[in-house]
Short mmCIF file of C-alpha atoms in Angstrom, two decimals:
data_model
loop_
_atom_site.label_atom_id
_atom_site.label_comp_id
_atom_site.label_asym_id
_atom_site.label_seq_id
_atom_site.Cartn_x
_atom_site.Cartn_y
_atom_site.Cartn_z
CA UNK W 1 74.09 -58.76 188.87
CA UNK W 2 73.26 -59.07 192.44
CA UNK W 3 76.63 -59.42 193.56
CA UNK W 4 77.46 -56.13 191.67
CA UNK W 5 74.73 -54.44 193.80
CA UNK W 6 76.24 -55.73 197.21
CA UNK W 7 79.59 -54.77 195.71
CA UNK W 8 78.17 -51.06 195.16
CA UNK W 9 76.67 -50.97 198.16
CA UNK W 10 79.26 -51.98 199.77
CA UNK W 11 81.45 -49.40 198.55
CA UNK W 12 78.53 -45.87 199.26
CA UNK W 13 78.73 -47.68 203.03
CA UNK W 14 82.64 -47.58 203.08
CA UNK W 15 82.71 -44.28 201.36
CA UNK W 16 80.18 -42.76 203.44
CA UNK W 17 82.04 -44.08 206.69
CA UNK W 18 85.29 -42.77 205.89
CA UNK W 19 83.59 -39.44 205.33
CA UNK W 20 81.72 -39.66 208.68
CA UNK W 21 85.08 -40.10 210.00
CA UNK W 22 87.02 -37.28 208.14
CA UNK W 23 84.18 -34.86 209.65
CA UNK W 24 85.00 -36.19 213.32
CA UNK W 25 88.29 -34.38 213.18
CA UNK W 26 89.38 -31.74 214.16
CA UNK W 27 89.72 -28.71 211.36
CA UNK W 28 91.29 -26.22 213.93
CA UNK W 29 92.32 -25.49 217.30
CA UNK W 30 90.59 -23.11 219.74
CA UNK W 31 92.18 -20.80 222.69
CA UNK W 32 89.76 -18.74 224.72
CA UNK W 33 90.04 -16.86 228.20
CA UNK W 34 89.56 -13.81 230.24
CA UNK W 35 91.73 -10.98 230.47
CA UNK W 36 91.77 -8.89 234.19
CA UNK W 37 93.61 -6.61 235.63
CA UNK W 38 95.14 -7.90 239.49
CA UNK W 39 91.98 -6.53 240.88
CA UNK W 40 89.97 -8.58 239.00
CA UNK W 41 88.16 -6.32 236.74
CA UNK W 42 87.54 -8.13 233.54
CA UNK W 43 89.33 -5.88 230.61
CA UNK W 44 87.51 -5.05 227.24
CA UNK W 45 88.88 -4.56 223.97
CA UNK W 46 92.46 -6.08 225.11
CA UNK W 47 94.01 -6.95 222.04
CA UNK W 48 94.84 -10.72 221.78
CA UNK W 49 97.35 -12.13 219.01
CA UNK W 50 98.23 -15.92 219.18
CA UNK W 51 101.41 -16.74 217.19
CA UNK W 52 101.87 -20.44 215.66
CA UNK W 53 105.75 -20.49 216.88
CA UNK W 54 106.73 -22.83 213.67
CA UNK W 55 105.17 -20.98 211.28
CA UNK W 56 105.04 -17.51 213.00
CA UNK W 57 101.96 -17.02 211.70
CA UNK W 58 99.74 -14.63 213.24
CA UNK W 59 95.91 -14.18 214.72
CA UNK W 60 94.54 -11.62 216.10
CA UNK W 61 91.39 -11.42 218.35
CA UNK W 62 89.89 -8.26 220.64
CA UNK W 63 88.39 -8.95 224.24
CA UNK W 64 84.46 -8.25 223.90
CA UNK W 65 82.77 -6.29 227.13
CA UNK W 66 83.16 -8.80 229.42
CA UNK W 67 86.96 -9.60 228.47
CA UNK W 68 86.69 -12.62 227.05
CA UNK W 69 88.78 -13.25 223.58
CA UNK W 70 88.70 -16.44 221.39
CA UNK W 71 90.96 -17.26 218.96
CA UNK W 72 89.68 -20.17 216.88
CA UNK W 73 90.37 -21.87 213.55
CA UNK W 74 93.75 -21.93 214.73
CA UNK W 75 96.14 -24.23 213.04
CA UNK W 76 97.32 -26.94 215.62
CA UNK W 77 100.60 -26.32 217.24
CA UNK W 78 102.46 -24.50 219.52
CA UNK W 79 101.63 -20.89 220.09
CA UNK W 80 102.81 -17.87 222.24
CA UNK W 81 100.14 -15.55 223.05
CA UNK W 82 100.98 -11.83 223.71
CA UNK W 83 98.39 -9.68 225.53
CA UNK W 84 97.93 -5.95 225.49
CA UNK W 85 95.61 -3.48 227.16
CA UNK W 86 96.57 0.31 227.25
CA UNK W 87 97.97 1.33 230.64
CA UNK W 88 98.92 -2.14 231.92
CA UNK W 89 102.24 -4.50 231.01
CA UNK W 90 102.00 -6.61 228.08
CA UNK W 91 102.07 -10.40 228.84
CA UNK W 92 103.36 -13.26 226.73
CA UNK W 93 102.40 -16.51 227.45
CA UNK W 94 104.66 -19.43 225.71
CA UNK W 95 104.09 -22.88 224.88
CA UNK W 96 100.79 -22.64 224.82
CA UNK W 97 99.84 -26.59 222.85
CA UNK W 98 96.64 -25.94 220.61
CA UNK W 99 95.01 -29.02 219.20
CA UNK W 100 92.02 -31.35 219.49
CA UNK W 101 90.81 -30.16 222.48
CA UNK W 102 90.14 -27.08 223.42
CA UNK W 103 92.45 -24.36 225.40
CA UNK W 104 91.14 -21.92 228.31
CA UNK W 105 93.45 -19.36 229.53
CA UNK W 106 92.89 -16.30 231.87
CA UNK W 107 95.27 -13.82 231.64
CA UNK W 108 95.75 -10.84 234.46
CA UNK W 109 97.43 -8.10 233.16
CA UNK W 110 99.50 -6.16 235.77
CA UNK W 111 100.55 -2.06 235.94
#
């Protein structure tokens, strides 16, 4: 009987371990930045859309006042970013690796 209740307990630890573990990974990948014009002045509501080059599946994000965008709960892989602000050139950036670790990118837009 005793043995039976190691054996149990043995298995919640394992169990709960494993679990522990499962929520130590990572569930999705992050990119955030700052979009600016050359001068520096920090854009607002630049649109943002991160493309998961295998898949080609798309997310989209919108810079907030201060023109900073994230884009997270991003699958990992490798992405191209395309960034758009009305009256400056578009910019793609390619390759861009998303994974366990976070990814910071500023982006200046030019006329």
């Amino acid at each position: 009987m005793r043995s039976s209740l190691i054996r149990g307990l043995a298995a919640v630890l394992v169990a709960a371990v494993a679990l522990g573990d499962a929520e130590a990974q990572p569930r999705a990948a992050a990119v955030s930045g700052t979009v600016t014009s050359v001068d520096g002045a920090r854009l607002p509501r630049a649109t943002v859309i991160a493309t998961n080059e295998a898949s080609q599946e798309a997310s989209r994000s919108t810079s907030d006042d201060l023109g900073v965008f994230v884009l997270d709960r991003l699958a990992p892989g490798r992405y191209s970013l395309l960034v758009e602000f009305p009256g400056l050139a578009p910019r793609v950036l390619r390759d861009i690796v998303a994974g366990a670790e976070p990814v910071r990118l500023d982006v200046v837009l030019e006329p």
